Amino acid sequence: DCFPWPGVTRSACEARGCIYTSGDPNQCTFDDGVGTSSNIFYHAEHFFLQVFDTSLGGLVFSDQFIQISTYLNSANLYGFGEHEHHSFKHDMNFVHWPMWAHDETVQTGVNLYGHHPVYMNVEETLDAHMVLILNSNAAEVVTMPAPGLTYRTTGGLLDIYFFLGPQPELAVQQYVSTVGLPMMVPYWSLGYQLCSVGYTTINESKSAVDRMREYDIPHDVHYGDINYMMEYRGFTIDPVNYAGLAEYVEHLKEEGTRFFIIVHPVIWNAGEPGEYLPYERGTEMDIWIKDSQGSYQNGSGWPGSVFFADFTNPKTEEWWGDECVLFKEELDYSGLWINWNEPHSFSLPEPCANNSLNQPIFVPGIIEKGLTFKTICMDNQQYMGKHYDVHSLYGWSMAKQTLPVARRVENNEKRGIVFSRSTFPGAGAWNQHWLGYNEATWEDMRWSIIGIMEFNMFGFPYVGADICGLYEETSAQLCQRWHQLGAFYSLARNHNGGNLPPQDPGYFGEEVAEVIRDVLHIRYTLLPYLYTLMYNAHITGAPVIKPLMFEFDDDAVTLDIDDQFMLGPALLISPVLEENTTSIRAYIPDSRWFSYYDVRRTPSNFDNIANFTQLEAPLDFIPLHVRGGHVLPTQRPANTTVTSRNNPLGLIAALDDAGEARGSLFWDDGEELGSQCCLSV
Ligand SMILES: *[C@@H]1O[C@H](CO)[C@@H](O)[C@H](O)[C@H]1NC(C)=O
Ligand SMILES: *[C@@H]1O[C@H](CO)[C@@H](O)[C@H](O)[C@H]1NC(C)=O
Ligand SMILES: *[C@@H]1O[C@H](CO)[C@@H](O)[C@H](O)[C@H]1NC(C)=O
Ligand SMILES: *[C@@H]1O[C@H](CO)[C@@H](O)[C@H](O)[C@H]1NC(C)=O
Ligand SMILES: *[C@@H]1O[C@H](CO)[C@@H](O)[C@H](O)[C@H]1NC(C)=O
Ligand SMILES: *[C@@H]1O[C@H](CO)[C@@H](O)[C@H](O)[C@H]1NC(C)=O
């Protein structure tokens, strides 16, 4: 605020951190480190107008409707979630993006599971800043070609945070370390994971595992999706279709494969007395969400009639923890996948009352234009407030209570792991994320890169899309290409839907299985590098998977690139995203690059010329480039991390033009709680 107002005194000027030039009452200037400048307009613009400029007008601040608009410095706008975005950089031509936690098949234009009112603007100068509007009410943002944006919400307040970068990656670190640094994930959770809704019996699950063994595919995590439960009731095992599950899980663990379970926050409430104890114990503790009359709110979930645990109530953690501990005694699971936590209800036995919370006058452009669509009533009462205000915090509150529980079931000796469908700023400290219910299409594979880069920006560096696609039947070629891409997701999970042919790597026969095994071996080779990146994210908030523009932030061409990405600072991934394609046009930023596959022999021929180039990518190959100047720690791959961690370590040193390279390695026992906090950085 250095301003040459007439008669300014030295003390008033200096109180603003400006420089007073004696003898000239109009001089109150700023020293930007380069030299004192009297160009106050430059400084005013640089420090204020570029970040937020509400002179666009349109501010409304009223009960149940708040609106604010701002000019943006440039049309380089990124972020907001959770959506399926078709480009990483936003279309500024009046596009609406609703935000409100909601369970829906991944599709464009609709509000999905998480709620992230946060964006990045990369300025004309290529400096970047992020802005968080910390508000959990139903909202929408509308882009404008000005360039600008309008944000509207149904309540709360305007609590706006600015993170001034000035590099994109620094802005992300500032944002993430403010809302909550991400949890440290166990080493084994970086291994390959296999899951299917289609395992209706334990035998189908075993057949998929047998194919994994037959083709020697690395396999660190296997899953119980909804079918392991008896009639989908939480904390039960189907005694017929999944007879022998506990023993099988033990057997898998001996082979080095851990078991992850899906758990829902909705609890079956329609049994006879004594029939379903998790429900009875919860009722005793009075931890269910209540309707406006004070009765428990009924909903409809997988097990039928249900109540919803209120995770904003501190008492709920005790109930939730006790149930998880009891179940752990029955089944030795290693991770919790929390789902259904928007929260979702298929329907309600009675419609929500017509009042100003359930039917407010202004509803943002969310799906079905209804706050109560496929969820509970807005006038429901939770410990923390009306559901109207805390709806999008349901997953956040569940995560906050579930990570301590995941640790409690391991006697607080292991760090545990949780990932969740619904998320909110700050939840990354307790859970990570997968991108939800996608489809087996080439487009969904392409757009997964955007979602993953966004969630890394939001503070969820452990993230992946369902490899091969969840809904619809995949094809061998798509599944193979998706594994080549997914091998470089931080969360690499193949997840299939129900009533579909299998899509585990072994299902497609030897040729496909071999390609998948090879690329997973590259992943396992690089796990020490990936683990070090996860550690770095945990202590600094830095993204693990990121757009090229974060690493090459002085190259404006990278602002539009979202079909390639960086794994950390040193590995460039250029996946094939189209069917029947064996050559791709890829951007190679200015650096020294080496093909991953022959890194020790030949530097590639496009060093130091930022340009697009055509890369050969036959079906069994994904272009990977190591960046000069970096050292990547490696380890000889194996069928699980249990065995790979006993193998020799190695280093890939890719030299820069000066003949130098640097890197780091974080190493510990991979799962101990606390080890990661005690080493100096
Ligand atoms: C699984 O296969 C075994 C051996 O063939 C059989 O005894 C068992 O009934 C099958 N279980 C289910 C749930 O189909
Ligand atoms: C991995 O290999 C080891 C040693 O050969 C074996 O004992 C183990 O069962 C294998 N595990 C998997 C998941 O294939
Ligand atoms: C809600 O569920 C409880 C427990 O199953 C049941 O007693 C009650 O009648 C249900 N209420 C409504 C409105 O469906
Ligand atoms: C709810 O009430 C308002 C005002 O009383 C009325 O205009 C509106 O049509 C009602 N909506 C529904 C869905 O019944
Ligand atoms: C890819 O090739 C297959 C087999 O020739 C063909 O059926 C399919 O339509 C092709 N897909 C595209 C997108 O060209
Ligand atoms: C970039 O590649 C294009 C097409 O191959 C070529 O015409 C152009 O000269 C290249 N630009 C630079 C700076 O090398």
Short mmCIF file of C-alpha atoms in Angstrom, two decimals, residues 63-219:
data_model
loop_
_atom_site.label_atom_id
_atom_site.label_comp_id
_atom_site.label_asym_id
_atom_site.label_seq_id
_atom_site.Cartn_x
_atom_site.Cartn_y
_atom_site.Cartn_z
CA ASP A 63 -28.84 -15.08 4.35
CA GLN A 64 -28.53 -18.27 2.26
CA PHE A 65 -27.03 -16.46 -0.71
CA ILE A 66 -23.53 -15.07 -0.97
CA GLN A 67 -21.93 -14.10 -4.25
CA ILE A 68 -18.57 -12.58 -5.07
CA SER A 69 -16.83 -11.96 -8.38
CA THR A 70 -13.25 -11.22 -9.21
CA TYR A 71 -11.17 -10.45 -12.21
CA LEU A 72 -8.36 -12.90 -12.66
CA ASN A 73 -4.89 -11.90 -13.71
CA SER A 74 -5.02 -14.27 -16.67
CA ALA A 75 -7.14 -16.98 -18.18
CA ASN A 76 -4.72 -19.59 -16.85
CA LEU A 77 -7.14 -20.96 -14.28
CA TYR A 78 -6.83 -24.40 -12.67
CA GLY A 79 -8.51 -26.30 -9.87
CA PHE A 80 -11.96 -26.48 -8.23
CA GLY A 81 -13.41 -29.87 -7.54
CA GLU A 82 -14.54 -32.49 -7.51
CA HIS A 83 -15.37 -32.78 -11.17
CA GLU A 84 -14.40 -34.61 -14.27
CA HIS A 85 -12.58 -31.84 -16.10
CA HIS A 86 -11.75 -32.40 -19.74
CA SER A 87 -8.83 -30.00 -19.65
CA PHE A 88 -6.58 -29.11 -16.74
CA LYS A 89 -6.74 -25.44 -17.69
CA HIS A 90 -10.29 -24.15 -17.41
CA ASP A 91 -12.48 -23.05 -20.28
CA MET A 92 -13.27 -19.41 -19.39
CA ASN A 93 -16.38 -19.14 -21.53
CA PHE A 94 -19.04 -19.02 -18.78
CA VAL A 95 -18.72 -22.61 -17.58
CA HIS A 96 -20.51 -23.56 -14.34
CA TRP A 97 -18.79 -25.88 -11.89
CA PRO A 98 -21.01 -26.92 -8.98
CA MET A 99 -19.47 -28.03 -5.67
CA TRP A 100 -21.39 -30.24 -3.27
CA ALA A 101 -20.46 -33.74 -2.08
CA HIS A 102 -22.44 -36.18 -4.18
CA ASP A 103 -22.21 -39.80 -5.30
CA GLU A 104 -22.51 -40.11 -9.06
CA THR A 105 -20.81 -41.95 -11.89
CA VAL A 106 -17.88 -39.83 -13.00
CA GLN A 107 -19.25 -37.55 -15.72
CA THR A 108 -18.61 -34.00 -16.74
CA GLY A 109 -20.53 -30.98 -15.51
CA VAL A 110 -21.80 -32.51 -12.29
CA ASN A 111 -20.69 -32.15 -8.70
CA LEU A 112 -18.88 -35.31 -7.64
CA TYR A 113 -17.80 -36.78 -4.30
CA GLY A 114 -15.52 -34.09 -2.89
CA HIS A 115 -15.86 -30.34 -2.41
CA HIS A 116 -12.79 -28.21 -3.19
CA PRO A 117 -13.41 -24.46 -3.52
CA VAL A 118 -9.79 -23.72 -4.38
CA TYR A 119 -8.07 -22.59 -7.55
CA MET A 120 -4.74 -21.64 -9.02
CA ASN A 121 -4.22 -18.69 -11.34
CA VAL A 122 -0.97 -18.57 -13.30
CA GLU A 123 -0.41 -14.91 -14.03
CA GLU A 124 0.75 -13.33 -17.28
CA THR A 125 4.24 -13.16 -15.78
CA LEU A 126 3.99 -16.92 -15.08
CA ASP A 127 3.94 -16.25 -11.35
CA ALA A 128 1.23 -18.30 -9.70
CA HIS A 129 -1.06 -17.95 -6.73
CA MET A 130 -3.79 -20.06 -5.19
CA VAL A 131 -7.01 -18.92 -3.58
CA LEU A 132 -9.12 -20.94 -1.15
CA ILE A 133 -12.67 -19.91 -0.32
CA LEU A 134 -13.11 -21.92 2.85
CA ASN A 135 -16.83 -22.59 2.84
CA SER A 136 -18.67 -25.92 2.95
CA ASN A 137 -22.11 -24.82 1.79
CA ALA A 138 -23.44 -25.83 -1.61
CA ALA A 139 -21.70 -23.65 -4.16
CA GLU A 140 -20.93 -23.04 -7.78
CA VAL A 141 -18.27 -21.17 -9.63
CA VAL A 142 -18.75 -19.65 -13.07
CA THR A 143 -15.79 -18.81 -15.27
CA MET A 144 -15.83 -15.62 -17.35
CA PRO A 145 -13.82 -14.56 -20.37
CA ALA A 146 -12.95 -11.21 -18.71
CA PRO A 147 -10.97 -13.23 -17.39
CA GLY A 148 -12.77 -13.60 -14.11
CA LEU A 149 -14.98 -15.78 -12.02
CA THR A 150 -18.06 -15.63 -9.85
CA TYR A 151 -18.48 -17.76 -6.77
CA ARG A 152 -21.90 -18.32 -5.19
CA THR A 153 -22.80 -20.24 -2.09
CA THR A 154 -25.90 -20.98 -0.02
CA GLY A 155 -24.50 -19.90 3.32
CA GLY A 156 -21.60 -19.67 5.71
CA LEU A 157 -19.16 -16.83 5.22
CA LEU A 158 -16.48 -15.60 2.88
CA ASP A 159 -13.28 -16.80 4.47
CA ILE A 160 -10.75 -16.32 1.68
CA TYR A 161 -7.10 -17.38 1.84
CA PHE A 162 -4.38 -16.34 -0.61
CA PHE A 163 -1.22 -18.31 -1.29
CA LEU A 164 1.19 -16.20 -3.24
CA GLY A 165 3.63 -18.74 -4.61
CA PRO A 166 5.14 -17.21 -6.69
CA GLN A 167 5.96 -20.55 -8.35
CA PRO A 168 3.03 -22.95 -8.89
CA GLU A 169 4.65 -25.63 -6.80
CA LEU A 170 5.32 -23.22 -3.92
CA ALA A 171 1.71 -22.05 -4.01
CA VAL A 172 0.63 -25.70 -3.69
CA GLN A 173 2.99 -26.24 -0.77
CA GLN A 174 1.68 -23.11 0.95
CA TYR A 175 -1.91 -24.21 0.44
CA VAL A 176 -1.40 -27.82 1.48
CA SER A 177 0.69 -27.01 4.53
CA THR A 178 -2.01 -24.58 5.61
CA VAL A 179 -5.00 -26.93 5.29
CA GLY A 180 -3.15 -30.08 6.36
CA LEU A 181 -0.03 -31.90 5.23
CA PRO A 182 -0.85 -35.31 3.78
CA MET A 183 -0.59 -38.44 5.87
CA MET A 184 2.47 -40.61 5.30
CA VAL A 185 1.44 -43.78 3.50
CA PRO A 186 2.95 -47.20 4.17
CA TYR A 187 5.46 -48.49 1.64
CA TRP A 188 3.33 -51.52 0.79
CA SER A 189 0.41 -49.30 -0.23
CA LEU A 190 2.51 -48.17 -3.20
CA GLY A 191 2.43 -51.72 -4.53
CA TYR A 192 -0.05 -52.95 -7.12
CA GLN A 193 -3.65 -53.48 -5.96
CA LEU A 194 -6.46 -55.63 -7.32
CA CYS A 195 -10.16 -55.21 -6.62
CA SER A 196 -13.50 -56.15 -8.14
CA VAL A 197 -17.18 -55.83 -7.30
CA GLY A 198 -17.46 -58.92 -9.46
CA TYR A 199 -16.00 -61.26 -6.83
CA THR A 200 -19.43 -62.44 -5.75
CA THR A 201 -17.84 -65.47 -4.13
CA ILE A 202 -14.48 -66.05 -2.54
CA ASN A 203 -13.75 -68.51 -5.33
CA GLU A 204 -13.92 -65.79 -7.97
CA SER A 205 -11.58 -63.71 -5.88
CA LYS A 206 -9.22 -66.69 -5.59
CA SER A 207 -9.32 -67.32 -9.34
CA ALA A 208 -8.15 -63.76 -9.99
CA VAL A 209 -5.37 -64.18 -7.43
CA ASP A 210 -4.37 -67.51 -9.01
CA ARG A 211 -3.99 -65.79 -12.37
CA MET A 212 -1.81 -63.16 -10.70
CA ARG A 213 0.44 -65.94 -9.37
CA GLU A 214 0.41 -67.84 -12.65
CA TYR A 215 1.84 -64.85 -14.50
CA ASP A 216 3.92 -63.64 -11.54
CA ILE A 217 2.26 -60.21 -11.46
CA PRO A 218 3.33 -58.07 -8.48
CA HIS A 219 0.45 -58.01 -6.01
#
